[in-house]
Amino acid sequence: MSDDGLIRVPGLVNGHTHAAMTLFRGYADDLPLMEWLERHIWPAEARLEPDDVYWGTRLACAEMIRNGVVCFWDMYWYPEAVARAVRDAGMRAVVGAPLIDGGESSRSKQLRETAIHSLDAIAAAGGDAVRPALAPHAIYTVSDESLRWIGETSAERELPIQIHLSETEEEVASCVEAHGVRPAAYLDRVGMLGRRTVLAHGVWLDAAELDLIAERGATVVTNPVANMKLAVGGVFPYPAARERGVAVGLGTDGAGSNNSLDLLSDVKAFALVQKHVAGDPAVVNAHEAWEIATGRRSDLLANDGADDYIEVRGDSPELSLGELEAGLVYAASGSVVDATVVGGRTLMRDGVIDGVDEVVARARERARRLGIDSPVGVEVPGVGS
Ligand SMILES: [Zn+2]
């Protein structure tokens, strides 16, 4: 600890999110997944413009910087606006456009054009701090033909892939019915299961799928808080994944479904839910959980920026006594983070982020434009009626 009580530790890596969904925070909460998506989120997303995504992402970046996140993996519309926001905020991110063809191979050509265009646009807008990725939404929204093309393109161009996998039990049943195999085996069949692939969720993976994922070297990013809030009914089988040496990361998922981007709070939820479900407090320890939250249990998520770190307040009530990693995982929240530094540039010091007031004001304006700004206790005409 330095004289001022600050302790330097690695920054956190948010392995799965949809940053601009901060715009939908607190909107249509407490609903089942498909009803939430189909009746509320998708109609609102249809009205999105690039500037909405830009300011929503800036708001997410401010929140993540405040909570000690230095790098995140993002899948969202107008990814060039996401990339520009990441660059302007000073963070790092792996950014991909959601690729969807509705499972129709006749629309695969259009998906490819979107993908190629977005990769170039992300690279041009984001600069060095942003890595373009391929982000097929899920196996139930993308055709076999497109998934094969994504697998080939990832291999040829050495691009990361991020995809939602095995989030609900229904997804597994539909996959078995349509393809005769479970989701991980299906991804392997279409050439998408490899070292550059992040699988978000993995709630319903079985033992054979975990064997396959370990063998292929893909990373599973678990999103325990979003999964519990949407009540998906299961928990990522972490003990079985660890036994097989599966690379694991931690994500918040979007603020529409979490609703927080505080990974320090989610790492506690991750450790607790795993212990609780296994009936064994030793099933994950603080050291492991901390490594997972900082991306160090996956070569793909590992953030090798030597000048990326955070400083936590060692004299805060939460961290003043006891072992540091246990304090960070079980006692702390983002409020212990004093400074966040990315690429040697200080993005927050003394808990203060320059320009955050403008970011909040502009994000509020954009949410209002979308008709979804309804602060608690305030009646907004036209909303919810
Ligand atoms: Zn997601």
JSON list of N, CA, C and O in Angstrom, two decimals, residues 29 37 56 58-59 85 103 113 126 150 160 210-211 226 248 257 374 377 380:
[
{"chain": "A", "resi": 29, "resn": "ASP", "atom": "N", "xyz": [-38.65, -3.69, -16.45]},
{"chain": "A", "resi": 29, "resn": "ASP", "atom": "CA", "xyz": [-38.02, -4.69, -15.59]},
{"chain": "A", "resi": 29, "resn": "ASP", "atom": "C", "xyz": [-38.99, -5.79, -15.20]},
{"chain": "A", "resi": 29, "resn": "ASP", "atom": "O", "xyz": [-40.20, -5.66, -15.41]},
{"chain": "A", "resi": 37, "resn": "LEU", "atom": "N", "xyz": [-37.89, -9.00, -24.34]},
{"chain": "A", "resi": 37, "resn": "LEU", "atom": "CA", "xyz": [-37.27, -8.71, -25.64]},
{"chain": "A", "resi": 37, "resn": "LEU", "atom": "C", "xyz": [-38.29, -8.30, -26.69]},
{"chain": "A", "resi": 37, "resn": "LEU", "atom": "O", "xyz": [-38.17, -7.25, -27.31]},
{"chain": "A", "resi": 56, "resn": "GLY", "atom": "N", "xyz": [-25.23, 6.19, -25.11]},
{"chain": "A", "resi": 56, "resn": "GLY", "atom": "CA", "xyz": [-25.50, 5.06, -24.21]},
{"chain": "A", "resi": 56, "resn": "GLY", "atom": "C", "xyz": [-24.21, 4.34, -23.86]},
{"chain": "A", "resi": 56, "resn": "GLY", "atom": "O", "xyz": [-23.98, 3.94, -22.71]},
{"chain": "A", "resi": 58, "resn": "ARG", "atom": "N", "xyz": [-21.15, 5.70, -24.00]},
{"chain": "A", "resi": 58, "resn": "ARG", "atom": "CA", "xyz": [-20.35, 6.59, -23.15]},
{"chain": "A", "resi": 58, "resn": "ARG", "atom": "C", "xyz": [-20.80, 6.49, -21.68]},
{"chain": "A", "resi": 58, "resn": "ARG", "atom": "O", "xyz": [-19.98, 6.49, -20.77]},
{"chain": "A", "resi": 59, "resn": "LEU", "atom": "N", "xyz": [-22.12, 6.40, -21.49]},
{"chain": "A", "resi": 59, "resn": "LEU", "atom": "CA", "xyz": [-22.63, 6.27, -20.12]},
{"chain": "A", "resi": 59, "resn": "LEU", "atom": "C", "xyz": [-22.14, 4.95, -19.49]},
{"chain": "A", "resi": 59, "resn": "LEU", "atom": "O", "xyz": [-21.71, 4.92, -18.34]},
{"chain": "A", "resi": 85, "resn": "ALA", "atom": "N", "xyz": [-17.21, 5.68, -29.16]},
{"chain": "A", "resi": 85, "resn": "ALA", "atom": "CA", "xyz": [-17.43, 5.98, -27.73]},
{"chain": "A", "resi": 85, "resn": "ALA", "atom": "C", "xyz": [-16.31, 5.40, -26.87]},
{"chain": "A", "resi": 85, "resn": "ALA", "atom": "O", "xyz": [-15.83, 6.05, -25.93]},
{"chain": "A", "resi": 103, "resn": "GLY", "atom": "N", "xyz": [-32.02, -17.09, -39.27]},
{"chain": "A", "resi": 103, "resn": "GLY", "atom": "CA", "xyz": [-31.91, -18.52, -39.54]},
{"chain": "A", "resi": 103, "resn": "GLY", "atom": "C", "xyz": [-32.19, -18.86, -40.99]},
{"chain": "A", "resi": 103, "resn": "GLY", "atom": "O", "xyz": [-32.35, -20.03, -41.35]},
{"chain": "A", "resi": 113, "resn": "GLU", "atom": "N", "xyz": [-22.32, -9.11, -45.87]},
{"chain": "A", "resi": 113, "resn": "GLU", "atom": "CA", "xyz": [-22.02, -7.72, -46.23]},
{"chain": "A", "resi": 113, "resn": "GLU", "atom": "C", "xyz": [-22.02, -6.83, -44.98]},
{"chain": "A", "resi": 113, "resn": "GLU", "atom": "O", "xyz": [-21.14, -5.99, -44.80]},
{"chain": "A", "resi": 126, "resn": "GLY", "atom": "N", "xyz": [-12.49, 3.08, -34.09]},
{"chain": "A", "resi": 126, "resn": "GLY", "atom": "CA", "xyz": [-12.00, 2.78, -32.74]},
{"chain": "A", "resi": 126, "resn": "GLY", "atom": "C", "xyz": [-10.51, 2.96, -32.52]},
{"chain": "A", "resi": 126, "resn": "GLY", "atom": "O", "xyz": [-10.06, 3.15, -31.39]},
{"chain": "A", "resi": 150, "resn": "ILE", "atom": "N", "xyz": [-18.82, -17.42, -40.79]},
{"chain": "A", "resi": 150, "resn": "ILE", "atom": "CA", "xyz": [-18.23, -16.69, -39.66]},
{"chain": "A", "resi": 150, "resn": "ILE", "atom": "C", "xyz": [-17.02, -17.47, -39.11]},
{"chain": "A", "resi": 150, "resn": "ILE", "atom": "O", "xyz": [-15.97, -16.89, -38.83]},
{"chain": "A", "resi": 160, "resn": "PRO", "atom": "N", "xyz": [-11.70, -12.40, -33.28]},
{"chain": "A", "resi": 160, "resn": "PRO", "atom": "CA", "xyz": [-12.47, -13.02, -32.20]},
{"chain": "A", "resi": 160, "resn": "PRO", "atom": "C", "xyz": [-13.94, -13.17, -32.59]},
{"chain": "A", "resi": 160, "resn": "PRO", "atom": "O", "xyz": [-14.45, -12.40, -33.42]},
{"chain": "A", "resi": 210, "resn": "LEU", "atom": "N", "xyz": [-18.76, -29.60, -22.29]},
{"chain": "A", "resi": 210, "resn": "LEU", "atom": "CA", "xyz": [-17.60, -28.99, -21.59]},
{"chain": "A", "resi": 210, "resn": "LEU", "atom": "C", "xyz": [-16.29, -29.66, -22.02]},
{"chain": "A", "resi": 210, "resn": "LEU", "atom": "O", "xyz": [-15.27, -29.00, -22.18]},
{"chain": "A", "resi": 211, "resn": "ASP", "atom": "N", "xyz": [-16.33, -30.99, -22.24]},
{"chain": "A", "resi": 211, "resn": "ASP", "atom": "CA", "xyz": [-15.14, -31.70, -22.75]},
{"chain": "A", "resi": 211, "resn": "ASP", "atom": "C", "xyz": [-14.71, -31.09, -24.09]},
{"chain": "A", "resi": 211, "resn": "ASP", "atom": "O", "xyz": [-13.54, -30.82, -24.33]},
{"chain": "A", "resi": 226, "resn": "ALA", "atom": "N", "xyz": [-27.32, -11.31, -14.61]},
{"chain": "A", "resi": 226, "resn": "ALA", "atom": "CA", "xyz": [-28.34, -11.23, -15.66]},
{"chain": "A", "resi": 226, "resn": "ALA", "atom": "C", "xyz": [-29.13, -12.54, -15.71]},
{"chain": "A", "resi": 226, "resn": "ALA", "atom": "O", "xyz": [-30.36, -12.52, -15.87]},
{"chain": "A", "resi": 248, "resn": "VAL", "atom": "N", "xyz": [-12.51, -19.50, -18.49]},
{"chain": "A", "resi": 248, "resn": "VAL", "atom": "CA", "xyz": [-13.74, -18.87, -17.99]},
{"chain": "A", "resi": 248, "resn": "VAL", "atom": "C", "xyz": [-13.54, -17.38, -17.74]},
{"chain": "A", "resi": 248, "resn": "VAL", "atom": "O", "xyz": [-12.48, -16.96, -17.25]},
{"chain": "A", "resi": 257, "resn": "SER", "atom": "N", "xyz": [-30.62, -5.81, -18.64]},
{"chain": "A", "resi": 257, "resn": "SER", "atom": "CA", "xyz": [-30.98, -7.07, -17.98]},
{"chain": "A", "resi": 257, "resn": "SER", "atom": "C", "xyz": [-30.18, -7.36, -16.72]},
{"chain": "A", "resi": 257, "resn": "SER", "atom": "O", "xyz": [-30.30, -8.43, -16.16]},
{"chain": "A", "resi": 374, "resn": "SER", "atom": "N", "xyz": [-37.93, 7.32, -17.84]},
{"chain": "A", "resi": 374, "resn": "SER", "atom": "CA", "xyz": [-38.95, 7.52, -16.80]},
{"chain": "A", "resi": 374, "resn": "SER", "atom": "C", "xyz": [-38.35, 7.27, -15.44]},
{"chain": "A", "resi": 374, "resn": "SER", "atom": "O", "xyz": [-38.49, 6.19, -14.89]},
{"chain": "A", "resi": 377, "resn": "GLY", "atom": "N", "xyz": [-40.62, 7.33, -9.84]},
{"chain": "A", "resi": 377, "resn": "GLY", "atom": "CA", "xyz": [-41.45, 8.31, -9.16]},
{"chain": "A", "resi": 377, "resn": "GLY", "atom": "C", "xyz": [-41.86, 9.48, -10.03]},
{"chain": "A", "resi": 377, "resn": "GLY", "atom": "O", "xyz": [-42.60, 10.34, -9.61]},
{"chain": "A", "resi": 380, "resn": "VAL", "atom": "N", "xyz": [-43.99, 10.14, -16.78]},
{"chain": "A", "resi": 380, "resn": "VAL", "atom": "CA", "xyz": [-43.65, 10.69, -18.08]},
{"chain": "A", "resi": 380, "resn": "VAL", "atom": "C", "xyz": [-44.81, 10.39, -19.03]},
{"chain": "A", "resi": 380, "resn": "VAL", "atom": "O", "xyz": [-45.13, 9.22, -19.26]}
]
